[in-house]
């Protein structure tokens, strides 16, 4: 099966290679000529423009968009639409807000095209391990794309599924990432407690390896953590700065809207935001208040 792919960064490039290995042809476009040339060198087909990409695909076309969420997705769709024909399918595989996906589905289907939202997890490991895909949209185009999903997934019948109507794929991926925030925070706090217990001289890489087998807290995330600790047990050269790409925030907003208590996910998001505050004002305020009422010492620069 043919698939158009827009966005040939690390994840997009790996997806293209996995599809090629699965017997599917990818026609890819990226603003980086180097990325397009690299795609073509592997046996897939490079495109010089969005129009060229559409022309090289057989109808009905399926075009997977892997660009940053927000305006870039809308701009890409707007540029593609003049070259499309009724029955063509646009797939948003990025980390879009599910509300945008619902809107885009309505706009795109009104013009005779199909729109499918795919929450995609797997990151840089997807080429080897396969991708987990949470899919939203109408049944017919999703079913037609089944060979693509089966090739990208860890196996044909595992790691992917049609979870609901338009927006459902990105909604489930949003919650998935919120849970990921909480898991990461719990691991980070646990290892920090052990690192601070200097009297026991605990070996963190060893403990991570022990937990990987038989433990109730074993996970792929722990596997990756164990490997990272092996490479850098004391985390030398790293800054205490953690970014977020939006899904954790959206999960917290949804929890509030739905009157769902989600303290772990919420606090993990707050911790990420706090990690970016150099010499943060909040902690300095706490210090001066403790000094004011209790005479506690204040540390100064």
mmCIF file of C-alpha atoms in Angstrom:
data_model
loop_
_atom_site.group_PDB
_atom_site.id
_atom_site.type_symbol
_atom_site.label_atom_id
_atom_site.label_comp_id
_atom_site.label_asym_id
_atom_site.label_seq_id
_atom_site.Cartn_x
_atom_site.Cartn_y
_atom_site.Cartn_z
ATOM 1 C CA UNK A 1 0.000 0.000 0.000
ATOM 2 C CA UNK A 2 1.166 3.551 -0.715
ATOM 3 C CA UNK A 3 1.316 6.241 1.946
ATOM 4 C CA UNK A 4 2.198 9.902 1.653
ATOM 5 C CA UNK A 5 4.212 11.135 4.631
ATOM 6 C CA UNK A 6 4.791 14.783 5.487
ATOM 7 C CA UNK A 7 7.497 15.371 8.102
ATOM 8 C CA UNK A 8 10.621 13.220 7.911
ATOM 9 C CA UNK A 9 12.206 13.983 11.269
ATOM 10 C CA UNK A 10 13.515 11.199 13.490
ATOM 11 C CA UNK A 11 10.103 9.677 14.163
ATOM 12 C CA UNK A 12 8.747 10.221 10.643
ATOM 13 C CA UNK A 13 11.887 8.795 9.093
ATOM 14 C CA UNK A 14 11.683 5.706 11.298
ATOM 15 C CA UNK A 15 8.031 5.234 10.403
ATOM 16 C CA UNK A 16 8.872 5.394 6.707
ATOM 17 C CA UNK A 17 11.595 2.770 7.135
ATOM 18 C CA UNK A 18 9.319 0.440 9.116
ATOM 19 C CA UNK A 19 6.674 0.709 6.408
ATOM 20 C CA UNK A 20 9.248 -0.019 3.706
ATOM 21 C CA UNK A 21 10.404 -3.100 5.582
ATOM 22 C CA UNK A 22 6.740 -4.139 5.801
ATOM 23 C CA UNK A 23 6.373 -3.987 2.022
ATOM 24 C CA UNK A 24 4.676 -0.594 1.728
ATOM 25 C CA UNK A 25 5.865 2.352 -0.338
ATOM 26 C CA UNK A 26 6.197 5.799 1.251
ATOM 27 C CA UNK A 27 6.198 9.005 -0.753
ATOM 28 C CA UNK A 28 7.693 11.580 1.589
ATOM 29 C CA UNK A 29 8.112 15.339 1.772
ATOM 30 C CA UNK A 30 10.027 17.514 4.212
ATOM 31 C CA UNK A 31 11.401 21.047 4.067
ATOM 32 C CA UNK A 32 14.785 19.467 4.725
ATOM 33 C CA UNK A 33 16.173 18.352 1.361
ATOM 34 C CA UNK A 34 18.624 16.163 3.252
ATOM 35 C CA UNK A 35 15.746 14.270 4.904
ATOM 36 C CA UNK A 36 14.042 13.741 1.524
ATOM 37 C CA UNK A 37 17.287 12.497 -0.032
ATOM 38 C CA UNK A 38 17.810 10.114 2.888
ATOM 39 C CA UNK A 39 14.301 8.727 2.404
ATOM 40 C CA UNK A 40 14.869 8.176 -1.312
ATOM 41 C CA UNK A 41 18.206 6.454 -0.640
ATOM 42 C CA UNK A 42 16.440 3.772 1.421
ATOM 43 C CA UNK A 43 14.148 2.771 -1.448
ATOM 44 C CA UNK A 44 11.150 4.977 -0.763
ATOM 45 C CA UNK A 45 10.157 7.967 -2.919
ATOM 46 C CA UNK A 46 11.035 11.585 -2.231
ATOM 47 C CA UNK A 47 8.803 14.498 -3.219
ATOM 48 C CA UNK A 48 9.923 18.024 -4.101
ATOM 49 C CA UNK A 49 6.734 19.708 -2.848
ATOM 50 C CA UNK A 50 3.308 18.952 -1.425
ATOM 51 C CA UNK A 51 1.846 19.070 -4.936
ATOM 52 C CA UNK A 52 4.513 16.666 -6.143
ATOM 53 C CA UNK A 53 3.742 14.324 -3.244
ATOM 54 C CA UNK A 54 0.037 14.216 -4.110
ATOM 55 C CA UNK A 55 0.782 13.619 -7.807
ATOM 56 C CA UNK A 56 2.999 10.637 -6.981
ATOM 57 C CA UNK A 57 0.279 8.893 -4.971
ATOM 58 C CA UNK A 58 -2.391 6.655 -6.475
ATOM 59 C CA UNK A 59 -6.010 7.546 -5.706
ATOM 60 C CA UNK A 60 -7.625 7.253 -3.259
ATOM 61 C CA UNK A 61 -4.662 8.807 -1.469
ATOM 62 C CA UNK A 62 -3.670 8.463 2.178
ATOM 63 C CA UNK A 63 -1.403 11.202 3.542
ATOM 64 C CA UNK A 64 0.062 11.017 7.036
ATOM 65 C CA UNK A 65 0.977 14.405 8.554
ATOM 66 C CA UNK A 66 3.788 14.458 11.131
ATOM 67 C CA UNK A 67 4.292 18.146 11.917
ATOM 68 C CA UNK A 68 4.086 20.116 15.211
ATOM 69 C CA UNK A 69 0.601 20.514 16.669
ATOM 70 C CA UNK A 70 -1.478 23.640 16.226
ATOM 71 C CA UNK A 71 -1.149 26.029 13.282
ATOM 72 C CA UNK A 72 1.380 23.885 11.333
ATOM 73 C CA UNK A 73 -1.230 21.123 10.970
ATOM 74 C CA UNK A 74 -3.917 23.538 9.747
ATOM 75 C CA UNK A 75 -1.467 25.180 7.350
ATOM 76 C CA UNK A 76 -0.387 21.825 5.922
ATOM 77 C CA UNK A 77 -3.991 20.732 5.387
ATOM 78 C CA UNK A 78 -4.862 24.055 3.712
ATOM 79 C CA UNK A 79 -1.915 23.689 1.318
ATOM 80 C CA UNK A 80 -2.811 20.086 0.477
ATOM 81 C CA UNK A 81 -6.531 20.505 -0.141
ATOM 82 C CA UNK A 82 -6.311 22.117 -3.613
ATOM 83 C CA UNK A 83 -4.516 19.000 -4.904
ATOM 84 C CA UNK A 84 -6.779 16.378 -3.288
ATOM 85 C CA UNK A 85 -9.723 14.462 -4.724
ATOM 86 C CA UNK A 86 -12.887 13.186 -2.996
ATOM 87 C CA UNK A 87 -12.168 10.039 -1.032
ATOM 88 C CA UNK A 88 -8.582 10.976 -0.141
ATOM 89 C CA UNK A 89 -7.665 10.605 3.539
ATOM 90 C CA UNK A 90 -5.621 12.928 5.721
ATOM 91 C CA UNK A 91 -4.078 11.413 8.857
ATOM 92 C CA UNK A 92 -2.777 13.529 11.726
ATOM 93 C CA UNK A 93 -0.250 11.378 13.585
ATOM 94 C CA UNK A 94 1.182 14.163 15.739
ATOM 95 C CA UNK A 95 0.289 15.260 19.267
ATOM 96 C CA UNK A 96 -2.653 17.478 18.393
ATOM 97 C CA UNK A 97 -5.317 18.611 20.836
ATOM 98 C CA UNK A 98 -8.344 16.345 20.389
ATOM 99 C CA UNK A 99 -10.644 19.377 20.070
ATOM 100 C CA UNK A 100 -8.660 20.498 17.023
ATOM 101 C CA UNK A 101 -9.036 16.998 15.575
ATOM 102 C CA UNK A 102 -12.822 17.108 15.982
ATOM 103 C CA UNK A 103 -12.874 20.488 14.219
ATOM 104 C CA UNK A 104 -10.564 19.343 11.429
ATOM 105 C CA UNK A 105 -12.637 16.231 10.838
ATOM 106 C CA UNK A 106 -15.761 18.354 10.363
ATOM 107 C CA UNK A 107 -13.986 20.781 8.027
ATOM 108 C CA UNK A 108 -12.231 18.130 5.947
ATOM 109 C CA UNK A 109 -15.207 15.768 5.553
ATOM 110 C CA UNK A 110 -17.410 18.678 4.493
ATOM 111 C CA UNK A 111 -15.118 18.985 1.450
ATOM 112 C CA UNK A 112 -15.396 15.300 0.535
ATOM 113 C CA UNK A 113 -12.141 14.097 2.111
ATOM 114 C CA UNK A 114 -11.559 11.825 5.108
ATOM 115 C CA UNK A 115 -9.748 12.730 8.314
ATOM 116 C CA UNK A 116 -8.261 10.286 10.819
ATOM 117 C CA UNK A 117 -6.501 11.237 14.057
ATOM 118 C CA UNK A 118 -3.821 8.847 15.292
ATOM 119 C CA UNK A 119 -2.269 9.256 18.716
ATOM 120 C CA UNK A 120 1.157 7.717 18.140
ATOM 121 C CA UNK A 121 3.529 6.499 20.840
ATOM 122 C CA UNK A 122 6.903 4.866 20.384
ATOM 123 C CA UNK A 123 9.256 7.756 19.782
ATOM 124 C CA UNK A 124 12.745 6.945 18.550
ATOM 125 C CA UNK A 125 12.250 3.252 19.395
ATOM 126 C CA UNK A 126 9.351 2.774 16.984
ATOM 127 C CA UNK A 127 11.465 1.418 14.134
ATOM 128 C CA UNK A 128 12.634 -1.508 16.255
ATOM 129 C CA UNK A 129 9.734 -1.997 18.685
ATOM 130 C CA UNK A 130 6.778 -0.795 16.637
ATOM 131 C CA UNK A 131 4.349 2.026 17.411
ATOM 132 C CA UNK A 132 1.352 2.098 19.718
ATOM 133 C CA UNK A 133 -1.488 3.796 17.857
ATOM 134 C CA UNK A 134 -4.790 5.082 19.228
ATOM 135 C CA UNK A 135 -7.032 5.855 16.263
ATOM 136 C CA UNK A 136 -10.059 8.118 15.955
ATOM 137 C CA UNK A 137 -12.278 8.727 12.958
ATOM 138 C CA UNK A 138 -14.850 7.150 10.671
ATOM 139 C CA UNK A 139 -14.830 3.378 10.321
ATOM 140 C CA UNK A 140 -14.413 3.102 6.528
ATOM 141 C CA UNK A 141 -11.156 5.070 6.114
ATOM 142 C CA UNK A 142 -9.689 3.501 9.270
ATOM 143 C CA UNK A 143 -10.408 0.026 7.921
ATOM 144 C CA UNK A 144 -8.904 0.895 4.542
ATOM 145 C CA UNK A 145 -5.723 1.980 6.342
ATOM 146 C CA UNK A 146 -5.511 -1.278 8.300
ATOM 147 C CA UNK A 147 -2.424 -2.550 6.380
ATOM 148 C CA UNK A 148 -0.530 0.614 7.349
ATOM 149 C CA UNK A 149 -1.463 0.326 11.013
ATOM 150 C CA UNK A 150 -0.593 -3.371 11.077
ATOM 151 C CA UNK A 151 2.842 -2.659 9.595
ATOM 152 C CA UNK A 152 3.610 0.162 12.041
ATOM 153 C CA UNK A 153 2.344 -1.632 15.155
ATOM 154 C CA UNK A 154 4.426 -4.050 17.265
ATOM 155 C CA UNK A 155 2.420 -6.815 15.562
ATOM 156 C CA UNK A 156 -0.607 -6.942 13.270
ATOM 157 C CA UNK A 157 -3.079 -7.500 16.100
ATOM 158 C CA UNK A 158 -1.363 -5.770 19.019
ATOM 159 C CA UNK A 159 -0.582 -2.194 20.001
ATOM 160 C CA UNK A 160 -3.181 -0.410 17.882
ATOM 161 C CA UNK A 161 -6.916 0.028 17.668
ATOM 162 C CA UNK A 162 -9.814 2.156 16.470
ATOM 163 C CA UNK A 163 -10.856 3.680 19.803
ATOM 164 C CA UNK A 164 -13.735 5.902 18.730
ATOM 165 C CA UNK A 165 -14.991 8.774 16.544
ATOM 166 C CA UNK A 166 -13.040 11.836 15.428
ATOM 167 C CA UNK A 167 -10.873 13.186 18.237
ATOM 168 C CA UNK A 168 -10.899 9.938 20.231
ATOM 169 C CA UNK A 169 -7.419 8.950 19.081
ATOM 170 C CA UNK A 170 -5.810 12.166 20.258
ATOM 171 C CA UNK A 171 -7.919 12.222 23.435
ATOM 172 C CA UNK A 172 -6.681 8.760 24.449
ATOM 173 C CA UNK A 173 -3.091 9.717 23.556
ATOM 174 C CA UNK A 174 -3.450 12.850 25.703
ATOM 175 C CA UNK A 175 -4.448 10.749 28.720
ATOM 176 C CA UNK A 176 -1.674 8.254 27.886
ATOM 177 C CA UNK A 177 0.888 11.051 28.114
ATOM 178 C CA UNK A 178 -0.619 12.354 31.355
ATOM 179 C CA UNK A 179 -0.162 8.892 32.878
ATOM 180 C CA UNK A 180 3.386 8.863 31.524
ATOM 181 C CA UNK A 181 4.093 12.105 33.433
ATOM 182 C CA UNK A 182 2.963 10.476 36.687
ATOM 183 C CA UNK A 183 4.989 7.301 36.134
ATOM 184 C CA UNK A 184 8.123 9.270 35.349
ATOM 185 C CA UNK A 185 7.689 11.455 38.430
ATOM 186 C CA UNK A 186 7.241 8.424 40.690
ATOM 187 C CA UNK A 187 10.380 6.734 39.378
ATOM 188 C CA UNK A 188 12.346 9.986 39.667
ATOM 189 C CA UNK A 189 11.274 10.554 43.277
ATOM 190 C CA UNK A 190 11.988 6.955 44.293
ATOM 191 C CA UNK A 191 15.482 6.943 42.843
ATOM 192 C CA UNK A 192 16.174 10.331 44.434
ATOM 193 C CA UNK A 193 15.228 9.015 47.889
ATOM 194 C CA UNK A 194 17.659 6.131 47.413
ATOM 195 C CA UNK A 195 20.383 8.433 46.093
ATOM 196 C CA UNK A 196 20.074 10.606 49.209
ATOM 197 C CA UNK A 197 20.470 7.636 51.602
ATOM 198 C CA UNK A 198 24.242 7.924 51.519
ATOM 199 C CA UNK A 199 24.812 5.718 54.583
ATOM 200 C CA UNK A 200 23.628 2.638 52.641
ATOM 201 C CA UNK A 201 25.779 3.343 49.568
ATOM 202 C CA UNK A 202 23.052 2.106 47.221
ATOM 203 C CA UNK A 203 23.929 1.229 43.625
ATOM 204 C CA UNK A 204 21.102 2.748 41.555
ATOM 205 C CA UNK A 205 21.937 1.017 38.246
ATOM 206 C CA UNK A 206 21.975 -2.340 40.079
ATOM 207 C CA UNK A 207 18.620 -1.654 41.757
ATOM 208 C CA UNK A 208 17.035 -0.613 38.459
ATOM 209 C CA UNK A 209 18.196 -3.920 36.950
ATOM 210 C CA UNK A 210 16.746 -5.890 39.874
ATOM 211 C CA UNK A 211 13.383 -4.186 39.514
ATOM 212 C CA UNK A 212 13.223 -4.965 35.792
ATOM 213 C CA UNK A 213 12.520 -8.648 36.462
ATOM 214 C CA UNK A 214 9.642 -10.019 38.536
ATOM 215 C CA UNK A 215 8.851 -6.701 40.231
ATOM 216 C CA UNK A 216 5.372 -5.211 40.140
ATOM 217 C CA UNK A 217 6.936 -1.865 39.068
ATOM 218 C CA UNK A 218 8.743 -3.315 36.035
ATOM 219 C CA UNK A 219 7.996 -1.536 32.759
ATOM 220 C CA UNK A 220 9.548 -0.469 29.468
ATOM 221 C CA UNK A 221 10.053 2.947 31.035
ATOM 222 C CA UNK A 222 12.080 1.283 33.791
ATOM 223 C CA UNK A 223 14.076 -0.601 31.127
ATOM 224 C CA UNK A 224 15.019 2.706 29.520
ATOM 225 C CA UNK A 225 15.759 4.237 32.933
ATOM 226 C CA UNK A 226 18.044 1.343 33.842
ATOM 227 C CA UNK A 227 19.958 1.757 30.609
ATOM 228 C CA UNK A 228 20.290 5.520 31.146
ATOM 229 C CA UNK A 229 21.589 5.026 34.692
ATOM 230 C CA UNK A 230 24.117 2.498 33.415
ATOM 231 C CA UNK A 231 25.464 5.123 31.033
ATOM 232 C CA UNK A 232 25.473 7.944 33.604
ATOM 233 C CA UNK A 233 24.878 6.758 37.214
ATOM 234 C CA UNK A 234 25.364 10.195 38.789
ATOM 235 C CA UNK A 235 23.598 12.164 36.016
ATOM 236 C CA UNK A 236 26.719 14.256 35.438
ATOM 237 C CA UNK A 237 26.357 17.172 33.046
ATOM 238 C CA UNK A 238 22.555 17.242 33.107
ATOM 239 C CA UNK A 239 20.435 20.257 34.017
ATOM 240 C CA UNK A 240 17.336 19.887 36.191
ATOM 241 C CA UNK A 241 15.119 21.135 33.364
ATOM 242 C CA UNK A 242 12.152 19.121 32.084
ATOM 243 C CA UNK A 243 10.014 20.324 29.176
ATOM 244 C CA UNK A 244 6.454 19.322 28.335
ATOM 245 C CA UNK A 245 4.803 19.142 24.941
ATOM 246 C CA UNK A 246 1.256 19.987 26.043
ATOM 247 C CA UNK A 247 -0.571 16.688 26.547
ATOM 248 C CA UNK A 248 -0.053 16.675 30.325
ATOM 249 C CA UNK A 249 -1.563 20.155 30.580
ATOM 250 C CA UNK A 250 -4.541 19.150 28.438
ATOM 251 C CA UNK A 251 -5.091 16.054 30.590
ATOM 252 C CA UNK A 252 -5.210 18.203 33.735
ATOM 253 C CA UNK A 253 -7.634 20.650 32.094
ATOM 254 C CA UNK A 254 -9.915 17.763 31.074
ATOM 255 C CA UNK A 255 -9.793 16.288 34.583
ATOM 256 C CA UNK A 256 -10.944 19.619 36.004
ATOM 257 C CA UNK A 257 -13.706 19.958 33.380
ATOM 258 C CA UNK A 258 -14.907 16.411 34.136
ATOM 259 C CA UNK A 259 -14.643 16.815 37.938
ATOM 260 C CA UNK A 260 -12.097 14.001 38.100
ATOM 261 C CA UNK A 261 -9.466 14.120 40.841
ATOM 262 C CA UNK A 262 -6.058 13.593 39.200
ATOM 263 C CA UNK A 263 -3.502 14.770 41.804
ATOM 264 C CA UNK A 264 -0.590 12.616 40.614
ATOM 265 C CA UNK A 265 -0.754 13.785 36.994
ATOM 266 C CA UNK A 266 -1.357 17.376 38.096
ATOM 267 C CA UNK A 267 1.573 17.448 40.511
ATOM 268 C CA UNK A 268 3.907 15.814 37.976
ATOM 269 C CA UNK A 269 3.048 18.599 35.531
ATOM 270 C CA UNK A 270 3.666 21.257 38.195
ATOM 271 C CA UNK A 271 7.049 19.684 38.976
ATOM 272 C CA UNK A 272 8.039 19.920 35.316
ATOM 273 C CA UNK A 273 7.092 23.585 35.202
ATOM 274 C CA UNK A 274 8.970 24.230 38.436
ATOM 275 C CA UNK A 275 12.116 22.597 37.033
ATOM 276 C CA UNK A 276 12.428 25.522 34.629
ATOM 277 C CA UNK A 277 12.458 28.192 37.325
ATOM 278 C CA UNK A 278 16.030 29.185 38.085
ATOM 279 C CA UNK A 279 16.323 30.414 41.689
ATOM 280 C CA UNK A 280 12.529 30.468 41.734
ATOM 281 C CA UNK A 281 10.621 33.233 43.482
ATOM 282 C CA UNK A 282 8.177 30.860 45.214
ATOM 283 C CA UNK A 283 10.864 29.104 47.254
ATOM 284 C CA UNK A 284 12.490 32.409 48.146
ATOM 285 C CA UNK A 285 9.089 33.643 49.383
ATOM 286 C CA UNK A 286 8.719 30.514 51.551
ATOM 287 C CA UNK A 287 12.189 31.089 52.989
ATOM 288 C CA UNK A 288 11.507 34.693 53.969
ATOM 289 C CA UNK A 289 8.140 33.780 55.550
ATOM 290 C CA UNK A 290 9.733 31.029 57.679
ATOM 291 C CA UNK A 291 12.316 33.546 58.812
ATOM 292 C CA UNK A 292 9.621 36.102 59.634
ATOM 293 C CA UNK A 293 7.511 33.880 61.896
ATOM 294 C CA UNK A 294 10.074 31.456 63.269
ATOM 295 C CA UNK A 295 13.439 33.062 62.901
ATOM 296 C CA UNK A 296 14.643 30.241 60.634
ATOM 297 C CA UNK A 297 17.938 30.867 58.872
ATOM 298 C CA UNK A 298 17.918 32.218 55.326
ATOM 299 C CA UNK A 299 20.534 31.122 52.821
ATOM 300 C CA UNK A 300 21.805 33.971 50.674
ATOM 301 C CA UNK A 301 23.699 33.971 47.387
#
